[in-house]
PDB file of C-alpha atoms in Angstrom:
ATOM      1  CA  MET F   1     -16.985   6.284  12.000  1.00  0.00           C
ATOM      2  CA  THR F   2     -19.511   3.534  12.550  1.00  0.00           C
ATOM      3  CA  GLU F   3     -18.710   0.039  11.286  1.00  0.00           C
ATOM      4  CA  THR F   4     -21.459   0.256   8.677  1.00  0.00           C
ATOM      5  CA  ARG F   5     -20.043   3.471   7.298  1.00  0.00           C
ATOM      6  CA  LEU F   6     -16.488   1.995   7.351  1.00  0.00           C
ATOM      7  CA  ARG F   7     -17.688  -1.024   5.350  1.00  0.00           C
ATOM      8  CA  GLU F   8     -19.245   1.356   2.771  1.00  0.00           C
ATOM      9  CA  GLU F   9     -16.057   3.437   2.601  1.00  0.00           C
ATOM     10  CA  LEU F  10     -13.847   0.415   2.043  1.00  0.00           C
ATOM     11  CA  CYS F  11     -16.059  -0.801  -0.814  1.00  0.00           C
ATOM     12  CA  TYR F  12     -16.281   2.687  -2.347  1.00  0.00           C
ATOM     13  CA  HIS F  13     -12.517   3.124  -2.455  1.00  0.00           C
ATOM     14  CA  ALA F  14     -11.950  -0.431  -3.651  1.00  0.00           C
ATOM     15  CA  ALA F  15     -14.368   0.092  -6.567  1.00  0.00           C
ATOM     16  CA  SER F  16     -12.706   3.353  -7.442  1.00  0.00           C
ATOM     17  CA  LEU F  17      -9.273   1.693  -7.604  1.00  0.00           C
ATOM     18  CA  PHE F  18     -10.681  -1.151  -9.717  1.00  0.00           C
ATOM     19  CA  ASP F  19     -12.651   1.100 -12.072  1.00  0.00           C
ATOM     20  CA  ARG F  20      -9.512   3.136 -12.840  1.00  0.00           C
ATOM     21  CA  GLY F  21      -7.522  -0.002 -13.700  1.00  0.00           C
ATOM     22  CA  LEU F  22      -5.169   0.076 -10.711  1.00  0.00           C
ATOM     23  CA  THR F  23      -5.846  -3.586 -10.027  1.00  0.00           C
ATOM     24  CA  GLY F  24      -7.740  -6.105 -12.092  1.00  0.00           C
ATOM     25  CA  GLY F  25      -9.671  -9.389 -11.906  1.00  0.00           C
ATOM     26  CA  ALA F  26      -9.705 -10.694  -8.368  1.00  0.00           C
ATOM     27  CA  SER F  27      -6.364  -9.140  -7.468  1.00  0.00           C
ATOM     28  CA  GLY F  28      -5.562  -6.728  -4.673  1.00  0.00           C
ATOM     29  CA  ASN F  29      -6.803  -6.547  -1.053  1.00  0.00           C
ATOM     30  CA  ILE F  30      -7.580  -3.907   1.554  1.00  0.00           C
ATOM     31  CA  SER F  31      -7.950  -3.930   5.292  1.00  0.00           C
ATOM     32  CA  VAL F  32      -9.055  -1.186   7.691  1.00  0.00           C
ATOM     33  CA  ARG F  33      -9.015  -0.882  11.478  1.00  0.00           C
ATOM     34  CA  THR F  34     -12.360  -0.670  13.234  1.00  0.00           C
ATOM     35  CA  GLU F  35     -13.125   1.541  16.224  1.00  0.00           C
ATOM     36  CA  ASP F  36     -12.838  -1.384  18.628  1.00  0.00           C
ATOM     37  CA  GLY F  37      -9.394  -2.401  17.327  1.00  0.00           C
ATOM     38  CA  GLY F  38     -10.552  -5.140  14.971  1.00  0.00           C
ATOM     39  CA  LEU F  39     -10.167  -5.371  11.258  1.00  0.00           C
ATOM     40  CA  LEU F  40     -12.440  -5.402   8.184  1.00  0.00           C
ATOM     41  CA  VAL F  41     -10.730  -7.168   5.276  1.00  0.00           C
ATOM     42  CA  THR F  42     -11.571  -7.887   1.659  1.00  0.00           C
ATOM     43  CA  PRO F  43     -12.358 -11.600   1.097  1.00  0.00           C
ATOM     44  CA  THR F  44     -10.145 -13.953  -0.855  1.00  0.00           C
ATOM     45  CA  GLY F  45     -10.926 -14.341  -4.573  1.00  0.00           C
ATOM     46  CA  SER F  46     -13.027 -11.199  -4.634  1.00  0.00           C
ATOM     47  CA  SER F  47     -12.948  -8.395  -7.149  1.00  0.00           C
ATOM     48  CA  LEU F  48     -12.393  -4.977  -5.640  1.00  0.00           C
ATOM     49  CA  GLY F  49     -14.938  -3.712  -8.129  1.00  0.00           C
ATOM     50  CA  ARG F  50     -17.805  -5.795  -6.802  1.00  0.00           C
ATOM     51  CA  LEU F  51     -17.479  -6.046  -3.042  1.00  0.00           C
ATOM     52  CA  ASP F  52     -20.495  -6.511  -0.799  1.00  0.00           C
ATOM     53  CA  PRO F  53     -20.106  -4.497   2.469  1.00  0.00           C
ATOM     54  CA  ALA F  54     -21.991  -7.172   4.415  1.00  0.00           C
ATOM     55  CA  ARG F  55     -19.643  -9.964   3.336  1.00  0.00           C
ATOM     56  CA  LEU F  56     -16.300  -8.365   4.307  1.00  0.00           C
ATOM     57  CA  SER F  57     -14.198 -10.506   6.567  1.00  0.00           C
ATOM     58  CA  LYS F  58     -14.252  -9.289  10.162  1.00  0.00           C
ATOM     59  CA  PHE F  59     -11.646  -9.887  12.865  1.00  0.00           C
ATOM     60  CA  ASP F  60     -11.624  -8.841  16.527  1.00  0.00           C
ATOM     61  CA  ALA F  61      -8.845  -6.957  18.226  1.00  0.00           C
ATOM     62  CA  GLU F  62      -6.986 -10.207  19.101  1.00  0.00           C
ATOM     63  CA  GLY F  63      -6.991 -11.314  15.420  1.00  0.00           C
ATOM     64  CA  ARG F  64      -9.742 -13.864  15.702  1.00  0.00           C
ATOM     65  CA  PHE F  65     -11.924 -14.318  12.647  1.00  0.00           C
ATOM     66  CA  LEU F  66     -15.515 -13.417  13.509  1.00  0.00           C
ATOM     67  CA  SER F  67     -17.681 -13.274  10.421  1.00  0.00           C
ATOM     68  CA  GLY F  68     -18.008 -12.695   6.698  1.00  0.00           C
ATOM     69  CA  ASP F  69     -16.344 -14.494   3.805  1.00  0.00           C
ATOM     70  CA  ARG F  70     -12.915 -16.096   4.070  1.00  0.00           C
ATOM     71  CA  PRO F  71     -10.237 -13.347   4.165  1.00  0.00           C
ATOM     72  CA  THR F  72      -7.529 -12.635   1.647  1.00  0.00           C
ATOM     73  CA  LYS F  73      -4.599 -15.039   1.622  1.00  0.00           C
ATOM     74  CA  GLU F  74      -2.300 -11.987   1.990  1.00  0.00           C
ATOM     75  CA  MET F  75      -3.292 -11.535   5.674  1.00  0.00           C
ATOM     76  CA  PRO F  76       0.377 -11.992   6.779  1.00  0.00           C
ATOM     77  CA  LEU F  77       1.249  -8.778   4.923  1.00  0.00           C
ATOM     78  CA  HIS F  78      -1.515  -6.801   6.554  1.00  0.00           C
ATOM     79  CA  GLU F  79      -0.931  -8.189  10.032  1.00  0.00           C
ATOM     80  CA  ALA F  80       2.804  -7.330   9.820  1.00  0.00           C
ATOM     81  CA  PHE F  81       2.093  -3.637   9.123  1.00  0.00           C
ATOM     82  CA  TYR F  82      -0.398  -3.336  11.973  1.00  0.00           C
ATOM     83  CA  GLU F  83       2.023  -5.038  14.365  1.00  0.00           C
ATOM     84  CA  THR F  84       5.087  -2.971  13.440  1.00  0.00           C
ATOM     85  CA  ARG F  85       3.476   0.393  12.706  1.00  0.00           C
ATOM     86  CA  THR F  86       1.002   0.730  15.572  1.00  0.00           C
ATOM     87  CA  LYS F  87      -0.652   3.919  14.197  1.00  0.00           C
ATOM     88  CA  THR F  88      -1.678   2.089  10.998  1.00  0.00           C
ATOM     89  CA  GLY F  89      -5.408   2.420  10.313  1.00  0.00           C
ATOM     90  CA  ALA F  90      -5.536   0.845   6.844  1.00  0.00           C
ATOM     91  CA  VAL F  91      -3.447  -1.268   4.417  1.00  0.00           C
ATOM     92  CA  VAL F  92      -3.848  -1.385   0.627  1.00  0.00           C
ATOM     93  CA  HIS F  93      -2.179  -3.961  -1.633  1.00  0.00           C
ATOM     94  CA  LEU F  94      -2.614  -3.818  -5.387  1.00  0.00           C
ATOM     95  CA  HIS F  95      -1.132  -5.323  -8.517  1.00  0.00           C
ATOM     96  CA  SER F  96      -0.858  -1.958 -10.271  1.00  0.00           C
ATOM     97  CA  SER F  97       0.955  -2.277 -13.605  1.00  0.00           C
ATOM     98  CA  HIS F  98       3.546   0.463 -13.431  1.00  0.00           C
ATOM     99  CA  SER F  99       4.635  -0.312  -9.923  1.00  0.00           C
ATOM    100  CA  VAL F 100       5.029  -3.979 -10.806  1.00  0.00           C
ATOM    101  CA  ALA F 101       6.911  -3.081 -13.971  1.00  0.00           C
ATOM    102  CA  TRP F 102       9.275  -0.738 -12.109  1.00  0.00           C
ATOM    103  CA  SER F 103      10.014  -3.518  -9.559  1.00  0.00           C
ATOM    104  CA  MET F 104      11.399  -5.615 -12.488  1.00  0.00           C
ATOM    105  CA  MET F 105      13.836  -3.001 -13.713  1.00  0.00           C
ATOM    106  CA  PRO F 106      17.484  -4.127 -13.350  1.00  0.00           C
ATOM    107  CA  ASP F 107      19.076  -1.032 -11.817  1.00  0.00           C
ATOM    108  CA  VAL F 108      16.535   0.192  -9.224  1.00  0.00           C
ATOM    109  CA  GLU F 109      17.636   0.922  -5.668  1.00  0.00           C
ATOM    110  CA  PRO F 110      16.057  -1.697  -3.365  1.00  0.00           C
ATOM    111  CA  ASP F 111      16.124   0.557  -0.288  1.00  0.00           C
ATOM    112  CA  ASN F 112      14.642   3.581  -2.070  1.00  0.00           C
ATOM    113  CA  LEU F 113      12.802   2.226  -5.035  1.00  0.00           C
ATOM    114  CA  LEU F 114      11.275   5.361  -6.457  1.00  0.00           C
ATOM    115  CA  PRO F 115      13.415   8.080  -7.978  1.00  0.00           C
ATOM    116  CA  PRO F 116      12.880  11.576  -6.528  1.00  0.00           C
ATOM    117  CA  LEU F 117      10.738  12.951  -9.286  1.00  0.00           C
ATOM    118  CA  THR F 118       8.119  14.926  -7.412  1.00  0.00           C
ATOM    119  CA  PRO F 119       7.679  16.209  -3.834  1.00  0.00           C
ATOM    120  CA  TYR F 120       4.378  14.315  -3.435  1.00  0.00           C
ATOM    121  CA  ALA F 121       5.896  10.864  -3.529  1.00  0.00           C
ATOM    122  CA  VAL F 122       8.346  11.949  -0.845  1.00  0.00           C
ATOM    123  CA  MET F 123       5.555  13.514   1.240  1.00  0.00           C
ATOM    124  CA  ARG F 124       3.073  10.628   1.057  1.00  0.00           C
ATOM    125  CA  LEU F 125       5.385   7.604   0.942  1.00  0.00           C
ATOM    126  CA  GLY F 126       8.833   8.386   2.322  1.00  0.00           C
ATOM    127  CA  LYS F 127      11.318   5.817   1.034  1.00  0.00           C
ATOM    128  CA  VAL F 128       9.748   2.743  -0.596  1.00  0.00           C
ATOM    129  CA  LYS F 129      11.418  -0.573   0.001  1.00  0.00           C
ATOM    130  CA  LEU F 130      11.641  -3.242  -2.693  1.00  0.00           C
ATOM    131  CA  LEU F 131      11.158  -6.674  -1.198  1.00  0.00           C
ATOM    132  CA  PRO F 132      12.097  -9.962  -2.890  1.00  0.00           C
ATOM    133  CA  PHE F 133       9.722 -12.208  -4.769  1.00  0.00           C
ATOM    134  CA  PHE F 134       7.513 -14.459  -2.654  1.00  0.00           C
ATOM    135  CA  VAL F 135       4.889 -16.934  -3.728  1.00  0.00           C
ATOM    136  CA  PRO F 136       1.496 -15.258  -3.203  1.00  0.00           C
ATOM    137  CA  GLY F 137       0.134 -16.002   0.299  1.00  0.00           C
ATOM    138  CA  ASP F 138       3.531 -17.012   1.672  1.00  0.00           C
ATOM    139  CA  PRO F 139       3.778 -15.986   5.369  1.00  0.00           C
ATOM    140  CA  ALA F 140       7.338 -15.022   4.719  1.00  0.00           C
ATOM    141  CA  MET F 141       6.083 -11.786   3.186  1.00  0.00           C
ATOM    142  CA  GLY F 142       4.867 -10.791   6.667  1.00  0.00           C
ATOM    143  CA  ASP F 143       8.276 -11.703   8.100  1.00  0.00           C
ATOM    144  CA  ALA F 144       9.970  -9.493   5.510  1.00  0.00           C
ATOM    145  CA  VAL F 145       7.802  -6.555   6.580  1.00  0.00           C
ATOM    146  CA  ARG F 146       8.429  -7.272  10.258  1.00  0.00           C
ATOM    147  CA  GLY F 147      12.162  -7.264   9.449  1.00  0.00           C
ATOM    148  CA  LEU F 148      11.848  -3.572   8.531  1.00  0.00           C
ATOM    149  CA  ALA F 149      10.890  -2.907  12.190  1.00  0.00           C
ATOM    150  CA  GLY F 150       8.308  -0.337  11.180  1.00  0.00           C
ATOM    151  CA  ARG F 151      10.743   1.826   9.181  1.00  0.00           C
ATOM    152  CA  ARG F 152       8.688   1.788   5.958  1.00  0.00           C
ATOM    153  CA  SER F 153       5.043   2.676   5.279  1.00  0.00           C
ATOM    154  CA  ALA F 154       5.266   1.431   1.688  1.00  0.00           C
ATOM    155  CA  VAL F 155       6.908  -1.589   0.036  1.00  0.00           C
ATOM    156  CA  VAL F 156       6.763  -3.213  -3.335  1.00  0.00           C
ATOM    157  CA  LEU F 157       6.847  -6.979  -3.681  1.00  0.00           C
ATOM    158  CA  ALA F 158       9.115  -7.783  -6.671  1.00  0.00           C
ATOM    159  CA  ASN F 159       7.114  -9.018  -9.705  1.00  0.00           C
ATOM    160  CA  HIS F 160       3.909  -8.782  -7.620  1.00  0.00           C
ATOM    161  CA  GLY F 161       2.798  -5.351  -6.450  1.00  0.00           C
ATOM    162  CA  PRO F 162       2.843  -2.511  -3.886  1.00  0.00           C
ATOM    163  CA  VAL F 163       1.626  -2.479  -0.294  1.00  0.00           C
ATOM    164  CA  VAL F 164       0.950   0.809   1.555  1.00  0.00           C
ATOM    165  CA  ALA F 165       0.002   1.437   5.184  1.00  0.00           C
ATOM    166  CA  ALA F 166      -1.342   4.704   6.457  1.00  0.00           C
ATOM    167  CA  LYS F 167      -3.232   6.299   9.312  1.00  0.00           C
ATOM    168  CA  ASP F 168      -6.651   5.803   7.649  1.00  0.00           C
ATOM    169  CA  LEU F 169      -8.183   4.377   4.514  1.00  0.00           C
ATOM    170  CA  GLU F 170      -8.278   7.594   2.556  1.00  0.00           C
ATOM    171  CA  ALA F 171      -4.593   8.309   3.289  1.00  0.00           C
ATOM    172  CA  ALA F 172      -3.663   4.771   2.296  1.00  0.00           C
ATOM    173  CA  VAL F 173      -5.480   5.064  -1.006  1.00  0.00           C
ATOM    174  CA  TYR F 174      -3.929   8.446  -1.836  1.00  0.00           C
ATOM    175  CA  ALA F 175      -0.443   7.146  -1.009  1.00  0.00           C
ATOM    176  CA  MET F 176      -0.996   4.107  -3.206  1.00  0.00           C
ATOM    177  CA  GLU F 177      -2.113   6.311  -6.078  1.00  0.00           C
ATOM    178  CA  GLU F 178       1.041   8.385  -5.643  1.00  0.00           C
ATOM    179  CA  LEU F 179       3.201   5.343  -5.693  1.00  0.00           C
ATOM    180  CA  GLU F 180       1.671   4.120  -8.955  1.00  0.00           C
ATOM    181  CA  GLU F 181       1.876   7.552 -10.621  1.00  0.00           C
ATOM    182  CA  THR F 182       5.513   7.949  -9.650  1.00  0.00           C
ATOM    183  CA  ALA F 183       6.369   4.514 -11.032  1.00  0.00           C
ATOM    184  CA  LYS F 184       4.563   5.468 -14.223  1.00  0.00           C
ATOM    185  CA  LEU F 185       6.614   8.708 -14.462  1.00  0.00           C
ATOM    186  CA  ALA F 186       9.793   6.728 -13.820  1.00  0.00           C
ATOM    187  CA  LEU F 187       9.016   4.352 -16.685  1.00  0.00           C
ATOM    188  CA  LEU F 188       8.096   7.209 -19.042  1.00  0.00           C
ATOM    189  CA  LEU F 189      11.390   8.971 -18.264  1.00  0.00           C
ATOM    190  CA  GLU F 190      13.643   5.899 -18.221  1.00  0.00           C
ATOM    191  CA  GLY F 191      16.788   6.595 -20.150  1.00  0.00           C
ATOM    192  CA  ARG F 192      15.943  10.289 -20.771  1.00  0.00           C
ATOM    193  CA  GLN F 193      18.083  11.778 -17.928  1.00  0.00           C
ATOM    194  CA  PRO F 194      15.267  13.844 -16.344  1.00  0.00           C
ATOM    195  CA  ARG F 195      15.905  16.677 -13.877  1.00  0.00           C
ATOM    196  CA  MET F 196      15.061  14.965 -10.560  1.00  0.00           C
ATOM    197  CA  LEU F 197      14.742  16.642  -7.215  1.00  0.00           C
ATOM    198  CA  THR F 198      18.121  17.395  -5.714  1.00  0.00           C
ATOM    199  CA  GLN F 199      19.167  15.917  -2.343  1.00  0.00           C
ATOM    200  CA  GLY F 200      18.677  19.379  -0.835  1.00  0.00           C
ATOM    201  CA  GLN F 201      15.171  19.704  -2.306  1.00  0.00           C
ATOM    202  CA  VAL F 202      14.216  16.252  -0.974  1.00  0.00           C
ATOM    203  CA  GLN F 203      15.481  17.161   2.509  1.00  0.00           C
ATOM    204  CA  ALA F 204      13.518  20.420   2.385  1.00  0.00           C
ATOM    205  CA  VAL F 205      10.317  18.458   1.695  1.00  0.00           C
ATOM    206  CA  VAL F 206      11.215  15.908   4.447  1.00  0.00           C
ATOM    207  CA  ARG F 207      11.735  18.687   7.023  1.00  0.00           C
ATOM    208  CA  LYS F 208       8.645  20.744   6.093  1.00  0.00           C
ATOM    209  CA  PHE F 209       6.253  17.788   6.103  1.00  0.00           C
ATOM    210  CA  ASP F 210       7.915  15.755   8.865  1.00  0.00           C
ATOM    211  CA  VAL F 211       8.459  12.746   6.558  1.00  0.00           C
ATOM    212  CA  GLU F 212       9.958   9.520   7.855  1.00  0.00           C
ATOM    213  CA  TRP F 213      13.225   9.349   5.878  1.00  0.00           C
ATOM    214  CA  ASP F 214      15.808   7.006   7.368  1.00  0.00           C
TER     215      ASP F 214
END
């Protein structure tokens, strides 16, 4: 994919996420790996609904800022995923309401945040790690991701929002959507004792789709 096309794709998916209410105002940020190993990143203070492809922040393969508007302050998050999961082609971070709400619930499991409600969350996300609260832009967020040593493709920052890494932009967006929908289901079913997937059913999905599940 040419850089021009990649810029257009990033802005298209960003606008779709914004238009569907998955992140509002100037919240959320996206990065995508370019063919030469660099990055295109959404600028700081920008709305995902109104991005200009020509003004995306551009970095070279060594992480040097080259052009465009000033990048998101959450670069430490993005950089940590690219460093620890070398096949990462895109990272999406949103402030989606249901995921944030679920991160505040008192009895969630930090190492496996989402309950096993559907096979699709297992397939697209694996286990989702709940990370502690950090002040937005704190480099310690990146350190927390590095501390996972590449074992998670998706995390949720407590009281803040989810972050998903995937092989390409489309896969990252789809996984993010699945995370938000699963958190929504979890909240709808809270206290109702739903029939979740059994451990055996989860393992069957993990084996069939070669899911990272450690």
